[in-house]
PDB file of C-alpha atoms and ligand atoms in Angstrom:
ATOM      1  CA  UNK C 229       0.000   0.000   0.000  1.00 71.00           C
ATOM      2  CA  UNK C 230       1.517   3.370  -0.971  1.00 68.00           C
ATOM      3  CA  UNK C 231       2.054   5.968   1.904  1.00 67.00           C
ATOM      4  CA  UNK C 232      -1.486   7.785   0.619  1.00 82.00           C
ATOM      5  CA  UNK C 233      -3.993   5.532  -1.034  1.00 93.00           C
ATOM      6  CA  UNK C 234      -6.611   6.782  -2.916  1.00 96.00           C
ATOM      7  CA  UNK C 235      -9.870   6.811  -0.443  1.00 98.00           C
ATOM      8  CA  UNK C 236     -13.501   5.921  -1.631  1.00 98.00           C
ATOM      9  CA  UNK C 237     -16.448   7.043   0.794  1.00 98.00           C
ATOM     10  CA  UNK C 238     -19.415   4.807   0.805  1.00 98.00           C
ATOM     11  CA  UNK C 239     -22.729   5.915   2.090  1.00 98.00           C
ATOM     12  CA  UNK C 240     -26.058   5.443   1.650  1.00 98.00           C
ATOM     13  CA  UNK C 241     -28.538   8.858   2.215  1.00 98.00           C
ATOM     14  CA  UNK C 242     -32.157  10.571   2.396  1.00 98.00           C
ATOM     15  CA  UNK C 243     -32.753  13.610   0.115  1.00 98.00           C
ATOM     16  CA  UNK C 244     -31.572  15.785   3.028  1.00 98.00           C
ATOM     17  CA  UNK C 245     -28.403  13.845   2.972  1.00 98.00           C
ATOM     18  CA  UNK C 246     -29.483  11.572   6.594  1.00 98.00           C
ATOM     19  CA  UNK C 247     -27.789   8.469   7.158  1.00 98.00           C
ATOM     20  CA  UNK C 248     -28.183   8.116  10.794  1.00 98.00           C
ATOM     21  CA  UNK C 249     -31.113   7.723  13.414  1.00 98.00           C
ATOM     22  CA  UNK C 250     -30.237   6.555  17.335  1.00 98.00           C
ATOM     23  CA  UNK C 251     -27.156   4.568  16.346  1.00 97.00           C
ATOM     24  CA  UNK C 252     -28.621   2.682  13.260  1.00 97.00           C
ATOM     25  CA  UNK C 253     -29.666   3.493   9.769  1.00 98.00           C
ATOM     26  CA  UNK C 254     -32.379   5.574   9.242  1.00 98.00           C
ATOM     27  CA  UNK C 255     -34.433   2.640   6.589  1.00 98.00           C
ATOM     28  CA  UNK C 256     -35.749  -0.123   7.310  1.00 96.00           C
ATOM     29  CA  UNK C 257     -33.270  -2.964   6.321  1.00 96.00           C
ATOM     30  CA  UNK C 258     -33.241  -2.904   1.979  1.00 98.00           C
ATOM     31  CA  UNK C 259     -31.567  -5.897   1.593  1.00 98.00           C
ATOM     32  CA  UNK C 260     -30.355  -5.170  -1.918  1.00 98.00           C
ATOM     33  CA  UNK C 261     -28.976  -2.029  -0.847  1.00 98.00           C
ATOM     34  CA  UNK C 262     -27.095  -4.106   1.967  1.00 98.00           C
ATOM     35  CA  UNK C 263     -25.813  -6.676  -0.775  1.00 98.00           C
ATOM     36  CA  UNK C 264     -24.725  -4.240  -3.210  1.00 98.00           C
ATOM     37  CA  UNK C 265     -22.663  -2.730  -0.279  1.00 98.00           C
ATOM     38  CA  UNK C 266     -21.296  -6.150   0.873  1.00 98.00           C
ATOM     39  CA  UNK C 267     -19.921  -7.036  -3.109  1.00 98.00           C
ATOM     40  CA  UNK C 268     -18.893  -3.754  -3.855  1.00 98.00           C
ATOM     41  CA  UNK C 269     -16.610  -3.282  -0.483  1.00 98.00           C
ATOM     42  CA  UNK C 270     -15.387  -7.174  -0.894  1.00 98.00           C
ATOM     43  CA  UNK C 271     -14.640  -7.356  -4.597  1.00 98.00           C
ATOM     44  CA  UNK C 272     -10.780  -7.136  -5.420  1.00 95.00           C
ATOM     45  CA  UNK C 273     -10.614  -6.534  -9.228  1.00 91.00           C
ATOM     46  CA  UNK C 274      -8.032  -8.015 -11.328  1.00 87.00           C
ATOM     47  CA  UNK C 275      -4.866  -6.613 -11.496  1.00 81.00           C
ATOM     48  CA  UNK C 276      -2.113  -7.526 -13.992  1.00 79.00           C
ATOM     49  CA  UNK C 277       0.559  -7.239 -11.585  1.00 73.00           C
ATOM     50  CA  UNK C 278      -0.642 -10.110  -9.477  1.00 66.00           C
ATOM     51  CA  UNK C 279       1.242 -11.886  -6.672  1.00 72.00           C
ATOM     52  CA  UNK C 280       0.634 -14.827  -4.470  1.00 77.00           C
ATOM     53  CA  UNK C 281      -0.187 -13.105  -1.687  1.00 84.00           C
ATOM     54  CA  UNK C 282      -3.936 -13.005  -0.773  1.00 89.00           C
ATOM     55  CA  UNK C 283      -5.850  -9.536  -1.776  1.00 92.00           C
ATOM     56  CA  UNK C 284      -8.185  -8.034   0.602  1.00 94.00           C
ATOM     57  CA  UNK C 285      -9.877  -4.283   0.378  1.00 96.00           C
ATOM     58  CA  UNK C 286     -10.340  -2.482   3.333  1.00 96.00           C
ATOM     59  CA  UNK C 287     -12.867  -0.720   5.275  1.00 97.00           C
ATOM     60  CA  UNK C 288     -12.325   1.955   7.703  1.00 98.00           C
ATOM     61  CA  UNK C 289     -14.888   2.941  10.565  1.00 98.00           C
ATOM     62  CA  UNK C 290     -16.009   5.032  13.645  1.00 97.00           C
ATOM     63  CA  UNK C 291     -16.318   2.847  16.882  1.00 95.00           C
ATOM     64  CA  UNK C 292     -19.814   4.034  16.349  1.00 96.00           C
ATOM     65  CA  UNK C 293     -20.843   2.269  13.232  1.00 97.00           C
ATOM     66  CA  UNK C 294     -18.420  -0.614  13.917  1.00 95.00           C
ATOM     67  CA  UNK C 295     -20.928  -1.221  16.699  1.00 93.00           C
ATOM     68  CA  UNK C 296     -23.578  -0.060  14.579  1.00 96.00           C
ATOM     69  CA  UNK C 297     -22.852  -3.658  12.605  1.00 95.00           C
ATOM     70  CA  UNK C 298     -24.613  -6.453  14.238  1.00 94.00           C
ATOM     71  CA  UNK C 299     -22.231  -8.959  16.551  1.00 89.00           C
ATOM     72  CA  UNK C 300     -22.296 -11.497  13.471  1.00 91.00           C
ATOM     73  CA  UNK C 301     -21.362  -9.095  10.876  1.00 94.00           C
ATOM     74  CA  UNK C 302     -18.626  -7.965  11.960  1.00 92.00           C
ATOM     75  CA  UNK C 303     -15.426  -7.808  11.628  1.00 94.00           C
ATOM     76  CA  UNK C 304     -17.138  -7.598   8.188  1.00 96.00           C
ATOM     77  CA  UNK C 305     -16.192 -10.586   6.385  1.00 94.00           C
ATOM     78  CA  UNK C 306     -13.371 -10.593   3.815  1.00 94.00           C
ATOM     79  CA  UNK C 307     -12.048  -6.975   4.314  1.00 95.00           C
ATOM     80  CA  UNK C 308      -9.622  -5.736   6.448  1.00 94.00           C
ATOM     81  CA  UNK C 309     -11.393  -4.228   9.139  1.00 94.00           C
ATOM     82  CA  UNK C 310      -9.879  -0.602  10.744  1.00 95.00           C
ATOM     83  CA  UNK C 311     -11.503   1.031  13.592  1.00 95.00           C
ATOM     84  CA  UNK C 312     -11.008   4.233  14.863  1.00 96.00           C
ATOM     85  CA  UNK C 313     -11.771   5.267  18.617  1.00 94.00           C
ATOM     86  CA  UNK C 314      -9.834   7.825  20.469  1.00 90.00           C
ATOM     87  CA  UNK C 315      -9.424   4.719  22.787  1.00 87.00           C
ATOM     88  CA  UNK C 316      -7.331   2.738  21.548  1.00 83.00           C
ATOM     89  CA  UNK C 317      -6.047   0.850  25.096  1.00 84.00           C
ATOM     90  CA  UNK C 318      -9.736   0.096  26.297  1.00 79.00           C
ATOM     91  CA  UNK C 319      -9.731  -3.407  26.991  1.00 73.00           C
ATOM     92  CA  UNK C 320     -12.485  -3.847  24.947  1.00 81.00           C
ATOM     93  CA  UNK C 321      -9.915  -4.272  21.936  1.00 79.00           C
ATOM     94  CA  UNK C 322      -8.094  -5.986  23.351  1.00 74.00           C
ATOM     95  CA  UNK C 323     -10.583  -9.037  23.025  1.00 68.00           C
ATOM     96  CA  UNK C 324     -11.291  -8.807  19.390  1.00 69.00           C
ATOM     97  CA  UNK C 325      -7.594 -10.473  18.553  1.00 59.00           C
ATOM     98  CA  UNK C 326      -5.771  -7.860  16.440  1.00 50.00           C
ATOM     99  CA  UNK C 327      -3.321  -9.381  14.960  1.00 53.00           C
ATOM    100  CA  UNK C 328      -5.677 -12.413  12.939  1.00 57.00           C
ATOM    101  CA  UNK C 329      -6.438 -12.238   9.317  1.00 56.00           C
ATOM    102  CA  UNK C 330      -9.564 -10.495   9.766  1.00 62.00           C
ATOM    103  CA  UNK C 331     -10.052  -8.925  13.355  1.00 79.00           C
ATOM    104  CA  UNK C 332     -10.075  -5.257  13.586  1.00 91.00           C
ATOM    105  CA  UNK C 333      -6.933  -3.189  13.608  1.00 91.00           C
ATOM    106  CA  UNK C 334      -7.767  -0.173  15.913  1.00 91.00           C
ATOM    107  CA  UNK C 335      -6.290   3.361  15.284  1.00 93.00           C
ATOM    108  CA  UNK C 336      -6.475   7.092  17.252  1.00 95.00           C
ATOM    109  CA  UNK C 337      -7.315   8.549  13.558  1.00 96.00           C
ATOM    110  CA  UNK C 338      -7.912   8.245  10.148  1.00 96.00           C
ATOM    111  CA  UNK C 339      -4.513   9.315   9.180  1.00 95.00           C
ATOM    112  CA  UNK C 340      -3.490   6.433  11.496  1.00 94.00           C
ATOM    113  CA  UNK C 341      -6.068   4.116   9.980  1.00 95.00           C
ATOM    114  CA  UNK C 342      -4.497   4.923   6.745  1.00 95.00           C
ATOM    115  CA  UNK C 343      -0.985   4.128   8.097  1.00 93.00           C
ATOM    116  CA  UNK C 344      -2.281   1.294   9.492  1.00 91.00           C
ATOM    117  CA  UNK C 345      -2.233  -0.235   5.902  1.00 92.00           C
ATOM    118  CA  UNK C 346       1.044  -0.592   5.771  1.00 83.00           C
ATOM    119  CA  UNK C 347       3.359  -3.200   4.690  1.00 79.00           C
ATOM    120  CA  UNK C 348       4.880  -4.515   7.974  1.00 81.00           C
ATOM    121  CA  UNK C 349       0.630  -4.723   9.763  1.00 82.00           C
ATOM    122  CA  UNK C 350      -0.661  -6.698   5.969  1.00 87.00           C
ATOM    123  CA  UNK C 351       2.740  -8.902   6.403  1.00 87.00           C
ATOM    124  CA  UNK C 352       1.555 -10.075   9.832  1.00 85.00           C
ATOM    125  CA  UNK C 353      -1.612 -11.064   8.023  1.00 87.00           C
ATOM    126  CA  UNK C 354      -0.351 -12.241   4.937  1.00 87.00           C
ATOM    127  CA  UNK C 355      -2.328 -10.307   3.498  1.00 90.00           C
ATOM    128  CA  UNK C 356      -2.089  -7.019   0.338  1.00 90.00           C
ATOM    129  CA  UNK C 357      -4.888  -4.794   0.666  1.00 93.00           C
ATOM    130  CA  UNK C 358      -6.353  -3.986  -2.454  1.00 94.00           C
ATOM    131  CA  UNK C 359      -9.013  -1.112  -2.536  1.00 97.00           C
ATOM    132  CA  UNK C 360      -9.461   1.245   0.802  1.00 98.00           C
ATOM    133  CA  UNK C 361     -13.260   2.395   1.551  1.00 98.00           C
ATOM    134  CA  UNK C 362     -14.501   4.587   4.533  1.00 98.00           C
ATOM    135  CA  UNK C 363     -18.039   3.688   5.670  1.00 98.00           C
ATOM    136  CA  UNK C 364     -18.679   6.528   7.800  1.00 95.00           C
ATOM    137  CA  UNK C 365     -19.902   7.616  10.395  1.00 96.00           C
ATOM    138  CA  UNK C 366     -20.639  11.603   9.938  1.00 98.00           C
ATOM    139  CA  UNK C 367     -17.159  12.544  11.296  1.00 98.00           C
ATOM    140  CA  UNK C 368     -15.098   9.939  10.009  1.00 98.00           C
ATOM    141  CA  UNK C 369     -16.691  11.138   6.294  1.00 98.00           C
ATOM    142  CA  UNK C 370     -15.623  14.856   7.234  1.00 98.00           C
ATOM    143  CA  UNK C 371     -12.134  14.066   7.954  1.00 98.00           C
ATOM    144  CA  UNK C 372     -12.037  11.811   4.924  1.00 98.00           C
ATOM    145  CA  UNK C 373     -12.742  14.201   2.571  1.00 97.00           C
ATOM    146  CA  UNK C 374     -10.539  16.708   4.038  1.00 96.00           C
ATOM    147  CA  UNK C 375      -8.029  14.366   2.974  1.00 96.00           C
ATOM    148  CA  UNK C 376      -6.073  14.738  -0.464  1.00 95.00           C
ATOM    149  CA  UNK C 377      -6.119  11.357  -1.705  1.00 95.00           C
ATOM    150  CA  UNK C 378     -10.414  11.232  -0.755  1.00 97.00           C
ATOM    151  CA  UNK C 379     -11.577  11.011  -4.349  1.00 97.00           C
ATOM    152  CA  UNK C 380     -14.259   9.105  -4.735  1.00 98.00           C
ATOM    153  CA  UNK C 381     -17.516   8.569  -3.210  1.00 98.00           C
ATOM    154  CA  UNK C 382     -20.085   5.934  -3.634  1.00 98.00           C
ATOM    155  CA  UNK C 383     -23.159   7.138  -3.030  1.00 98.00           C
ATOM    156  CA  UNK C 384     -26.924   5.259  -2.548  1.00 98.00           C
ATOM    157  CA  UNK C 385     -29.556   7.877  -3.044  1.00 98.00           C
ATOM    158  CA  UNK C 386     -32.348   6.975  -1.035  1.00 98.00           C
ATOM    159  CA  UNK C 387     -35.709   7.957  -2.078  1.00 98.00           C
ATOM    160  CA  UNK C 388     -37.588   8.900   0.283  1.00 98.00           C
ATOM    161  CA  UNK C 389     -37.300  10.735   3.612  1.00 98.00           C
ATOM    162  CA  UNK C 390     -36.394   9.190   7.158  1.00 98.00           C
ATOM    163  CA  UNK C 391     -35.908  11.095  10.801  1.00 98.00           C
ATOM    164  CA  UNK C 392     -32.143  11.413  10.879  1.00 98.00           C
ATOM    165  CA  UNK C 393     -30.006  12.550  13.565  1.00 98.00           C
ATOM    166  CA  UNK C 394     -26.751  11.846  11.362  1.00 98.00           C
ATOM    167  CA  UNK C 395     -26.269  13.586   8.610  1.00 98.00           C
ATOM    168  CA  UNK C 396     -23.771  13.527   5.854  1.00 98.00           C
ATOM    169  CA  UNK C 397     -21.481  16.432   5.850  1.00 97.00           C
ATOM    170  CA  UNK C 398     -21.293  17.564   2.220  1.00 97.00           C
ATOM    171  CA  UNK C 399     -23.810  17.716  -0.261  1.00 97.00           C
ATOM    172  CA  UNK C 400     -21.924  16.504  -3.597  1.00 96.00           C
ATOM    173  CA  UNK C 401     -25.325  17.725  -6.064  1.00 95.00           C
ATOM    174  CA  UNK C 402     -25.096  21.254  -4.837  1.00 94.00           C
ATOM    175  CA  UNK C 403     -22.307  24.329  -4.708  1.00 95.00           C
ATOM    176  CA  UNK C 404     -20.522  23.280  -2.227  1.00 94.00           C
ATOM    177  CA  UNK C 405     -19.767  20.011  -4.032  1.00 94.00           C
ATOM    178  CA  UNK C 406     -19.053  21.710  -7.416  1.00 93.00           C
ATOM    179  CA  UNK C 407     -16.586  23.873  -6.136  1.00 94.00           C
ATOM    180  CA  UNK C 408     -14.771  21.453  -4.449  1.00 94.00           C
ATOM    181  CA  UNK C 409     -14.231  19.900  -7.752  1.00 95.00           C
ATOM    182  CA  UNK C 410     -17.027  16.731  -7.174  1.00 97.00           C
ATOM    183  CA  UNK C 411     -18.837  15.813 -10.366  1.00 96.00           C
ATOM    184  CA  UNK C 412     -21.328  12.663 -10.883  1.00 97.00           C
ATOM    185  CA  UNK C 413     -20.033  10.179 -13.416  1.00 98.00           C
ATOM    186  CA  UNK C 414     -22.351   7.606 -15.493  1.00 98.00           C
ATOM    187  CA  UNK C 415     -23.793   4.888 -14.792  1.00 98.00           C
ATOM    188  CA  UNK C 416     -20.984   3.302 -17.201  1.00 98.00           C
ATOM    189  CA  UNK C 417     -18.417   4.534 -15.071  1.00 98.00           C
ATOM    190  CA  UNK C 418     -19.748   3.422 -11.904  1.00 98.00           C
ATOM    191  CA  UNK C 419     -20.244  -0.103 -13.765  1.00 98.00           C
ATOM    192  CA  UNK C 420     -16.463  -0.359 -13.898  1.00 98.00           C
ATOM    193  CA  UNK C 421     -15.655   0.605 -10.992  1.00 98.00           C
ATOM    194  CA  UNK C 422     -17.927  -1.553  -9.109  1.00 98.00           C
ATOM    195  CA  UNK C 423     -16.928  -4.187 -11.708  1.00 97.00           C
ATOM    196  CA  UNK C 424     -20.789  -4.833 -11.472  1.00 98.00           C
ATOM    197  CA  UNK C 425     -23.909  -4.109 -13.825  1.00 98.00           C
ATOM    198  CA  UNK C 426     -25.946  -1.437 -11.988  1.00 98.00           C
ATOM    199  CA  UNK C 427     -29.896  -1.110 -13.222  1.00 96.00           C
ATOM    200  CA  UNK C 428     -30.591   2.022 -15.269  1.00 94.00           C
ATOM    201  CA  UNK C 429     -33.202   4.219 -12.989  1.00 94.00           C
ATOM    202  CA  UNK C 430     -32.192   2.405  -9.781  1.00 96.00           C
ATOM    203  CA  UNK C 431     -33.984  -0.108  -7.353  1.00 98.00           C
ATOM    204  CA  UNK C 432     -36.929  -0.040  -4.768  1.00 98.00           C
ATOM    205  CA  UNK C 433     -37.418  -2.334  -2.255  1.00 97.00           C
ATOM    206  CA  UNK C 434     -40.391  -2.086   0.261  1.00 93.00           C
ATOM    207  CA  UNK C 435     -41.696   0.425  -1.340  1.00 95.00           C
ATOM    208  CA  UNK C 436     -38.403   2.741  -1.396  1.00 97.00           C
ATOM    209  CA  UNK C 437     -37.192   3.540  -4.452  1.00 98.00           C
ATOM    210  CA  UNK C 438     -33.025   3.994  -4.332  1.00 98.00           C
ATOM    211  CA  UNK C 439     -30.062   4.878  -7.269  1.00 98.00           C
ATOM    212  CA  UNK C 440     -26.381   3.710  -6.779  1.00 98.00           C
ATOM    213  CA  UNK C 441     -24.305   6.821  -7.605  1.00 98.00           C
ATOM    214  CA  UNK C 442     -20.918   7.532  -8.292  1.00 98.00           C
ATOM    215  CA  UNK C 443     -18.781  10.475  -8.109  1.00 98.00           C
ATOM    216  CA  UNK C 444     -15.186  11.389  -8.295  1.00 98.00           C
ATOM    217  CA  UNK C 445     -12.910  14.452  -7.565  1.00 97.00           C
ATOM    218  CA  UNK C 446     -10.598  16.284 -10.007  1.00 86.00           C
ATOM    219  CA  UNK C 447      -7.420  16.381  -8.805  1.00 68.00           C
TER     220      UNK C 447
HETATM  221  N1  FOL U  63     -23.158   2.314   2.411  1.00 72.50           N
HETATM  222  C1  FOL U  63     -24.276   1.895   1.788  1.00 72.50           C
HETATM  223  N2  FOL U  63     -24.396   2.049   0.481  1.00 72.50           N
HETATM  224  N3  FOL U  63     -25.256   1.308   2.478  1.00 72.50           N
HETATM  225  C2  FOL U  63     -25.158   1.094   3.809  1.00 72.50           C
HETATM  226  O1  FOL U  63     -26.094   0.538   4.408  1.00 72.50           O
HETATM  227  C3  FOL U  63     -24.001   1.526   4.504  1.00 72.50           C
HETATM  228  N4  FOL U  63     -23.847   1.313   5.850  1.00 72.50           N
HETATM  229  C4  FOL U  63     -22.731   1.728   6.430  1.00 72.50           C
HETATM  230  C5  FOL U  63     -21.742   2.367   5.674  1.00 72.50           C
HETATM  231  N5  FOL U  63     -21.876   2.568   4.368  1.00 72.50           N
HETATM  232  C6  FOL U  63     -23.002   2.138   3.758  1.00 72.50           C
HETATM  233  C7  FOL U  63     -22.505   1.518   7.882  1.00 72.50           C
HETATM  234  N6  FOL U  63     -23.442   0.605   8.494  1.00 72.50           N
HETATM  235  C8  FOL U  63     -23.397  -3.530   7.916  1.00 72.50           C
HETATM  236  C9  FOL U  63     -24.292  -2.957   8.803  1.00 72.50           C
HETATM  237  C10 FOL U  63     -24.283  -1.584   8.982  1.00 72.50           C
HETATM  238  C11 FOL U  63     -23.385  -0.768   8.279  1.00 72.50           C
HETATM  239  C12 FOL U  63     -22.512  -1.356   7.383  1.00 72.50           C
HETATM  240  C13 FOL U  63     -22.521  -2.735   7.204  1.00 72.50           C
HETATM  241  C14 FOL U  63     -23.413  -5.001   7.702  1.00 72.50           C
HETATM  242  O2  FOL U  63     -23.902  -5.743   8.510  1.00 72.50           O
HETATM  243  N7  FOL U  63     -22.858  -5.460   6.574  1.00 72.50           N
HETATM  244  C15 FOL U  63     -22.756  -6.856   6.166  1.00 72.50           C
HETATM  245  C16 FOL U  63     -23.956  -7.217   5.322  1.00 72.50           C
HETATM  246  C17 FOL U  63     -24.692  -8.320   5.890  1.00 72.50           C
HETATM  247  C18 FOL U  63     -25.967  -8.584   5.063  1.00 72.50           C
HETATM  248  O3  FOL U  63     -25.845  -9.125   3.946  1.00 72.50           O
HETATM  249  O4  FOL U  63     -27.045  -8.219   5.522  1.00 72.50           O
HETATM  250  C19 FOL U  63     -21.539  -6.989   5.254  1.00 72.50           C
HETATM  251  O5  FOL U  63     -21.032  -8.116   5.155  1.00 72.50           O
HETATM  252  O6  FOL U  63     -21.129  -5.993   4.638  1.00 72.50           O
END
């Protein structure tokens, strides 16, 4: 992993950009939405310059939504799991076994997180981590895309409105967004990225309609 990987938000939001409510998600479970998240966060896509060693993405998190995920979720299954928590010596960590294929490295910050990538942690693993995804919460997005090498963001529009108490930080459709150089790509693009197909005019499930967006940052 180079010093400063690229970084790819993924979030799901309401029109008003909510994506929290008392701890949880704001929907009621879409399980599409949940699948789509799941693939896209696990797939490794081929690279010529392949080695033996095995190829994992990674996902960072807030100790909030890593206890957001239920008990048998998480660590989340076939990604490298990095948590950040101001507390890193809590005892609580301590339990989860760092230092297995899978368990959680814990970090003070996202800079750290990042770090935590490094050559000498994914040799303890035996592991190369492929892509590296933040999934949130609110102020783990915020100091993401603070970040230079934050640029891109996968984002599910949600379709309908929820009561939120979390909200995401930047809207990416409005001026804000623009002039921070964010621009939508196509649904093409966001096909090979994902390295999936993704339905033209998006999904609904229980009655709520949702689109999987993509968009990316000049640099
Ligand atoms: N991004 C998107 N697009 N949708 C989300 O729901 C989402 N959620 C989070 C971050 N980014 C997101 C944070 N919250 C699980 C639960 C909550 C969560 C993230 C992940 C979770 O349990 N994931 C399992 C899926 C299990 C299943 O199939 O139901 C996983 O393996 O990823």
């Amino acid at each position: 992993m180079p010093p400063k990987p690229p970084l790819t938000l993924v979030f799901a939001a309401t029109p008003t950009l909510g994506i929290g409510s008392a701890g949880q998600l704001p929907w009621p479970q879409l399980k599409q939405e949940m699948g789509y998240f799941a693939r896209v966060t696990k797939r490794v896509l081929p690279s010529p310059i392949a080695n033996s060693r095995k190829k994992l993405n990674a996902v960072i998190m807030g100790r909030k939504t890593w206890e957001s995920i239920p008990l048998k979720f998480r660590p989340l299954k076939g990604r490298l799991n990095v948590v950040i928590t101001r507390d890193v010596h809590n005892e609580k960590w301590a339990t989860l076994k760092n230092e297995t294929e899978e368990g959680p490295i814990i970090a003070p910050s996202i800079t750290a997180a990042v770090e935590a990538l490094s050559e000498e942690e994914l040799k303890k693993r035996d592991v190369e981590c492929s892509r590296v995804f933040v999934i949130g919460g609110a102020s783990i997005y915020k100091a993401a895309l603070e970040m230079e090498n934050t640029d891109r963001v996968l984002l599910t529009k949600i379709g309908k409105e929820y009561r939120c108490d979390t909200f995401f930080p930047v809207d990416f459709d409005g001026e804000e967004g623009r002039k921070k150089g964010w621009a939508r790509k196509s649904r093409e693009e966001l096909e090979e990225f994902v390295g999936e197909e993704v339905k033209e005019g998006g999904l609904e499930e229980q009655g709520v309609p949702f689109e999987f967006c993509l968009y990316e940052r000049e640099v």
